[in-house]
Each structure stands twice: as C-alpha cells, then as structure tokens.
C-alpha cells in the first residue's frame, strides 16, 4: 500500500514565511511601556525613537534595568542647551508606594544636538595627556569618540591616566541614587556620589 505524500505548494510556504516575518517585525517595533515625565510627548514614543538612534546604549540600560525593575524617562532642558532625556531605573514599590532607584544617564532628544558630546581636552599642566592624546586620535579615532560619548551620557568630565602598560581614558561623574516618595516615577529626592570609571583603554 502506497502512502501519499502531502505536497504543499511553494507559494503557500512563501506566504507563511512572509506572514511570520511581518508579525515579528510588528512586535519589534511596538512601543514599550515606560513611565516618566516627557512633556507633550509619550515616553514610550521617545524611548522608541532613541532606541533607533542609540541602540547599543538603550540595550545596555535596559539590561541594567531588567528583571522586576522599571525604566522611567524625564525630558529636561538646561539653559542654553537643547532638550535631553534622563533615564532612571526603579526598584519595585514598597507598601506605601515609595521606591528607590538609580540614575542611568542622559541622551540628546534632538538629532542635531552638537553640544552633547564634549571632546577630551588636556589641561596645560598635564604633559602626559598632551603627549598621548594626538596618538590616540590618530590610531584609535572611533574608540576615542566612543569614550567621549559614553562620558557625555553620564554628564561627566574626561581625563587620562598613563602607565607603562596602558593609557586609560576615565570619566568622572556623579552616580546618583534617587527616591520616589509617591510611586509616580519621578524623582523626589536624590543622593549624588562622585565616582570615576574607565571608558577606554589603549596600548601606549
């Protein structure tokens, strides 16, 4: 007795594949829910726009703010600067709705914010920096630019440490713990602590 094989026309297979791909695409572009204070805009729309422009940075902060924590945004504008967006990560609220969180950093809201990244500049007294910085900009231009951008997201200041083993570009900034007293996702109190981190290491 012969067993008939079920033959599916290739056009049906193609349509099924296209249908799955379309569904996946829609899911990926669906705005994520996020709380905060974004003025006249929706925070999830701002997050989606920034994710298109800065996917690596958004992915890093979302990974840092995963599990049971919640991401929130706040649009702000300092005098003489374009609007920017602060990112916060909140723990789960306790009984009275209050919660603690951490400030993750900032990103430019507008695409032409040319003042966002401040280039590394050596002080007149730092002869080691003056010696190695031109070499770094020539040999590792993209890595230096990445270090400058990373420090800009922390609103920090760049400096260089030079040893026989490596050249270390560091960023000094305020790591800030924040408190939300009423569960609205906005900062009611904060505690900044001065720290510095490495944002790029290079061989001399």
mmCIF file of C-alpha atoms in Angstrom:
data_model
loop_
_atom_site.group_PDB
_atom_site.id
_atom_site.type_symbol
_atom_site.label_atom_id
_atom_site.label_comp_id
_atom_site.label_asym_id
_atom_site.label_seq_id
_atom_site.Cartn_x
_atom_site.Cartn_y
_atom_site.Cartn_z
ATOM 1 C CA UNK A 1 0.000 0.000 0.000
ATOM 2 C CA UNK A 2 1.416 3.365 -1.027
ATOM 3 C CA UNK A 3 1.361 6.315 1.341
ATOM 4 C CA UNK A 4 0.560 9.544 -0.434
ATOM 5 C CA UNK A 5 2.857 12.416 0.396
ATOM 6 C CA UNK A 6 1.266 15.751 1.218
ATOM 7 C CA UNK A 7 2.642 18.345 -1.154
ATOM 8 C CA UNK A 8 2.287 21.989 -0.091
ATOM 9 C CA UNK A 9 2.540 24.451 -2.968
ATOM 10 C CA UNK A 10 5.617 26.648 -2.710
ATOM 11 C CA UNK A 11 3.527 29.810 -2.882
ATOM 12 C CA UNK A 12 1.738 28.841 0.347
ATOM 13 C CA UNK A 13 5.069 28.246 2.093
ATOM 14 C CA UNK A 14 6.293 31.633 0.942
ATOM 15 C CA UNK A 15 3.158 33.333 2.223
ATOM 16 C CA UNK A 16 3.501 31.622 5.592
ATOM 17 C CA UNK A 17 7.131 32.732 5.897
ATOM 18 C CA UNK A 18 6.243 36.298 4.947
ATOM 19 C CA UNK A 19 3.393 36.302 7.433
ATOM 20 C CA UNK A 20 5.677 35.197 10.282
ATOM 21 C CA UNK A 21 8.291 37.774 9.323
ATOM 22 C CA UNK A 22 5.681 40.536 9.245
ATOM 23 C CA UNK A 23 4.354 39.548 12.656
ATOM 24 C CA UNK A 24 7.850 39.540 14.132
ATOM 25 C CA UNK A 25 8.567 42.948 12.609
ATOM 26 C CA UNK A 26 5.421 44.428 14.128
ATOM 27 C CA UNK A 27 6.266 43.013 17.539
ATOM 28 C CA UNK A 28 9.746 44.529 17.465
ATOM 29 C CA UNK A 29 8.539 47.973 16.532
ATOM 30 C CA UNK A 30 5.729 48.035 19.101
ATOM 31 C CA UNK A 31 6.411 50.855 21.628
ATOM 32 C CA UNK A 32 7.387 49.649 25.087
ATOM 33 C CA UNK A 33 5.557 50.907 28.136
ATOM 34 C CA UNK A 34 7.643 53.330 30.163
ATOM 35 C CA UNK A 35 6.693 55.852 32.831
ATOM 36 C CA UNK A 36 8.020 59.346 33.434
ATOM 37 C CA UNK A 37 7.592 62.992 32.537
ATOM 38 C CA UNK A 38 8.034 63.603 28.817
ATOM 39 C CA UNK A 39 6.065 66.824 28.413
ATOM 40 C CA UNK A 40 3.663 66.786 25.472
ATOM 41 C CA UNK A 41 5.136 63.546 24.077
ATOM 42 C CA UNK A 42 4.575 59.951 25.140
ATOM 43 C CA UNK A 43 7.604 58.496 26.930
ATOM 44 C CA UNK A 44 7.326 55.163 25.072
ATOM 45 C CA UNK A 45 7.484 57.025 21.748
ATOM 46 C CA UNK A 46 10.592 58.912 22.856
ATOM 47 C CA UNK A 47 12.170 55.654 24.006
ATOM 48 C CA UNK A 48 11.442 54.021 20.638
ATOM 49 C CA UNK A 49 12.986 56.985 18.780
ATOM 50 C CA UNK A 50 16.115 56.955 20.958
ATOM 51 C CA UNK A 51 16.368 53.190 20.528
ATOM 52 C CA UNK A 52 16.571 53.719 16.758
ATOM 53 C CA UNK A 53 19.352 56.297 17.160
ATOM 54 C CA UNK A 54 21.299 54.783 20.077
ATOM 55 C CA UNK A 55 20.502 51.029 20.088
ATOM 56 C CA UNK A 56 23.649 49.945 21.951
ATOM 57 C CA UNK A 57 23.180 52.461 24.769
ATOM 58 C CA UNK A 58 19.461 51.714 25.183
ATOM 59 C CA UNK A 59 20.165 47.965 25.203
ATOM 60 C CA UNK A 60 22.809 48.452 27.916
ATOM 61 C CA UNK A 61 20.441 50.436 30.149
ATOM 62 C CA UNK A 62 17.548 48.047 29.576
ATOM 63 C CA UNK A 63 19.810 45.146 30.537
ATOM 64 C CA UNK A 64 20.877 47.041 33.659
ATOM 65 C CA UNK A 65 17.208 47.724 34.449
ATOM 66 C CA UNK A 66 15.845 44.231 33.776
ATOM 67 C CA UNK A 67 14.003 41.691 35.966
ATOM 68 C CA UNK A 68 11.459 43.327 38.280
ATOM 69 C CA UNK A 69 12.796 46.873 37.872
ATOM 70 C CA UNK A 70 11.120 49.647 35.891
ATOM 71 C CA UNK A 71 12.546 52.216 33.475
ATOM 72 C CA UNK A 72 11.372 55.833 33.509
ATOM 73 C CA UNK A 73 12.273 58.922 31.470
ATOM 74 C CA UNK A 74 12.321 62.644 32.139
ATOM 75 C CA UNK A 75 12.695 65.287 29.438
ATOM 76 C CA UNK A 76 14.578 68.369 30.630
ATOM 77 C CA UNK A 77 16.342 71.414 29.242
ATOM 78 C CA UNK A 78 19.220 73.323 30.790
ATOM 79 C CA UNK A 79 19.766 76.960 29.888
ATOM 80 C CA UNK A 80 21.463 77.357 26.525
ATOM 81 C CA UNK A 81 21.109 73.658 25.618
ATOM 82 C CA UNK A 82 18.635 71.596 23.563
ATOM 83 C CA UNK A 83 16.221 69.243 25.314
ATOM 84 C CA UNK A 84 17.663 65.998 26.660
ATOM 85 C CA UNK A 85 16.302 62.864 28.300
ATOM 86 C CA UNK A 86 17.284 61.437 31.694
ATOM 87 C CA UNK A 87 16.916 57.694 32.284
ATOM 88 C CA UNK A 88 16.083 56.209 35.690
ATOM 89 C CA UNK A 89 15.764 52.634 36.902
ATOM 90 C CA UNK A 90 13.349 51.979 39.791
ATOM 91 C CA UNK A 91 13.021 49.062 42.175
ATOM 92 C CA UNK A 92 9.580 47.653 42.954
ATOM 93 C CA UNK A 93 7.482 49.935 45.202
ATOM 94 C CA UNK A 94 7.062 49.081 48.867
ATOM 95 C CA UNK A 95 3.779 49.209 50.790
ATOM 96 C CA UNK A 96 3.284 52.974 50.742
ATOM 97 C CA UNK A 97 4.221 53.291 47.046
ATOM 98 C CA UNK A 98 7.664 54.756 47.662
ATOM 99 C CA UNK A 99 10.674 53.246 45.924
ATOM 100 C CA UNK A 100 14.379 53.683 45.402
ATOM 101 C CA UNK A 101 16.188 53.828 42.102
ATOM 102 C CA UNK A 102 19.313 54.842 40.238
ATOM 103 C CA UNK A 103 20.028 57.448 37.587
ATOM 104 C CA UNK A 104 21.358 55.720 34.455
ATOM 105 C CA UNK A 105 22.337 58.678 32.302
ATOM 106 C CA UNK A 106 21.124 61.037 29.590
ATOM 107 C CA UNK A 107 20.719 61.128 25.806
ATOM 108 C CA UNK A 108 20.047 64.031 23.416
ATOM 109 C CA UNK A 109 16.386 64.368 22.470
ATOM 110 C CA UNK A 110 17.084 66.115 19.153
ATOM 111 C CA UNK A 111 19.258 64.658 16.424
ATOM 112 C CA UNK A 112 21.334 67.821 15.864
ATOM 113 C CA UNK A 113 22.488 68.324 19.473
ATOM 114 C CA UNK A 114 26.087 69.131 18.579
ATOM 115 C CA UNK A 115 26.902 70.289 22.128
ATOM 116 C CA UNK A 116 26.058 66.922 23.725
ATOM 117 C CA UNK A 117 29.500 65.324 23.378
ATOM 118 C CA UNK A 118 32.408 67.275 24.781
ATOM 119 C CA UNK A 119 35.789 66.257 23.302
ATOM 120 C CA UNK A 120 38.631 65.190 25.562
ATOM 121 C CA UNK A 121 40.940 68.147 26.158
ATOM 122 C CA UNK A 122 44.209 68.028 28.091
ATOM 123 C CA UNK A 123 44.940 70.629 30.733
ATOM 124 C CA UNK A 124 48.022 72.773 30.257
ATOM 125 C CA UNK A 125 49.730 71.093 33.208
ATOM 126 C CA UNK A 126 49.046 67.504 32.042
ATOM 127 C CA UNK A 127 52.046 66.862 29.815
ATOM 128 C CA UNK A 128 51.413 63.102 29.662
ATOM 129 C CA UNK A 129 47.934 63.657 28.259
ATOM 130 C CA UNK A 130 49.238 66.209 25.739
ATOM 131 C CA UNK A 131 51.789 63.645 24.566
ATOM 132 C CA UNK A 132 49.467 60.643 24.111
ATOM 133 C CA UNK A 133 46.176 62.245 23.026
ATOM 134 C CA UNK A 134 47.275 63.072 19.426
ATOM 135 C CA UNK A 135 48.458 59.454 19.075
ATOM 136 C CA UNK A 136 45.111 58.143 20.330
ATOM 137 C CA UNK A 137 43.132 60.348 17.962
ATOM 138 C CA UNK A 138 45.289 59.148 15.045
ATOM 139 C CA UNK A 139 45.417 55.425 15.896
ATOM 140 C CA UNK A 140 42.037 54.895 17.622
ATOM 141 C CA UNK A 141 39.691 57.684 16.458
ATOM 142 C CA UNK A 142 36.465 55.670 16.768
ATOM 143 C CA UNK A 143 37.340 54.317 20.226
ATOM 144 C CA UNK A 144 38.164 57.808 21.487
ATOM 145 C CA UNK A 145 34.860 59.109 20.125
ATOM 146 C CA UNK A 146 33.023 56.239 21.833
ATOM 147 C CA UNK A 147 34.724 57.094 25.145
ATOM 148 C CA UNK A 148 33.692 60.731 24.742
ATOM 149 C CA UNK A 149 30.088 59.731 24.006
ATOM 150 C CA UNK A 150 29.909 57.342 26.969
ATOM 151 C CA UNK A 151 31.126 60.064 29.319
ATOM 152 C CA UNK A 152 28.621 62.521 27.837
ATOM 153 C CA UNK A 153 25.772 60.160 28.779
ATOM 154 C CA UNK A 154 26.944 60.490 32.394
ATOM 155 C CA UNK A 155 27.356 64.282 32.178
ATOM 156 C CA UNK A 156 30.944 63.632 33.205
ATOM 157 C CA UNK A 157 34.436 65.029 32.696
ATOM 158 C CA UNK A 158 37.194 63.142 30.885
ATOM 159 C CA UNK A 159 40.797 62.703 31.988
ATOM 160 C CA UNK A 160 43.699 60.401 31.135
ATOM 161 C CA UNK A 161 45.861 58.088 33.233
ATOM 162 C CA UNK A 162 49.088 56.925 31.617
ATOM 163 C CA UNK A 163 51.214 53.966 32.723
ATOM 164 C CA UNK A 164 53.814 51.748 31.067
ATOM 165 C CA UNK A 165 51.141 49.109 30.447
ATOM 166 C CA UNK A 166 48.220 51.156 29.147
ATOM 167 C CA UNK A 167 46.586 54.512 28.522
ATOM 168 C CA UNK A 168 43.294 54.728 30.378
ATOM 169 C CA UNK A 169 40.644 57.332 29.474
ATOM 170 C CA UNK A 170 38.436 57.842 32.512
ATOM 171 C CA UNK A 171 35.181 59.658 33.160
ATOM 172 C CA UNK A 172 34.431 61.409 36.444
ATOM 173 C CA UNK A 173 30.745 61.954 37.214
ATOM 174 C CA UNK A 174 28.087 61.794 39.936
ATOM 175 C CA UNK A 175 26.478 58.375 40.405
ATOM 176 C CA UNK A 176 23.089 59.291 41.806
ATOM 177 C CA UNK A 177 20.661 57.274 43.927
ATOM 178 C CA UNK A 178 17.092 58.560 43.707
ATOM 179 C CA UNK A 179 13.852 58.200 45.687
ATOM 180 C CA UNK A 180 10.248 58.323 44.521
ATOM 181 C CA UNK A 181 8.016 59.046 47.534
ATOM 182 C CA UNK A 182 4.630 58.542 45.865
ATOM 183 C CA UNK A 183 5.163 55.991 43.091
ATOM 184 C CA UNK A 184 4.707 58.380 40.160
ATOM 185 C CA UNK A 185 8.088 57.510 38.605
ATOM 186 C CA UNK A 186 9.511 60.979 39.264
ATOM 187 C CA UNK A 187 12.441 61.878 41.492
ATOM 188 C CA UNK A 188 11.536 63.410 44.867
ATOM 189 C CA UNK A 189 14.991 63.108 46.498
ATOM 190 C CA UNK A 190 18.477 62.223 45.317
ATOM 191 C CA UNK A 191 21.932 61.430 46.681
ATOM 192 C CA UNK A 192 24.835 62.028 44.241
ATOM 193 C CA UNK A 193 28.221 60.383 44.872
ATOM 194 C CA UNK A 194 31.349 61.337 42.944
ATOM 195 C CA UNK A 195 32.922 58.387 41.076
ATOM 196 C CA UNK A 196 35.095 57.740 38.040
ATOM 197 C CA UNK A 197 35.101 54.825 35.610
ATOM 198 C CA UNK A 198 37.221 53.687 32.683
ATOM 199 C CA UNK A 199 35.639 54.433 29.312
ATOM 200 C CA UNK A 200 38.534 53.266 27.145
ATOM 201 C CA UNK A 201 41.933 51.585 27.499
ATOM 202 C CA UNK A 202 44.689 51.650 24.883
ATOM 203 C CA UNK A 203 48.187 50.295 24.410
ATOM 204 C CA UNK A 204 50.880 53.006 24.559
#
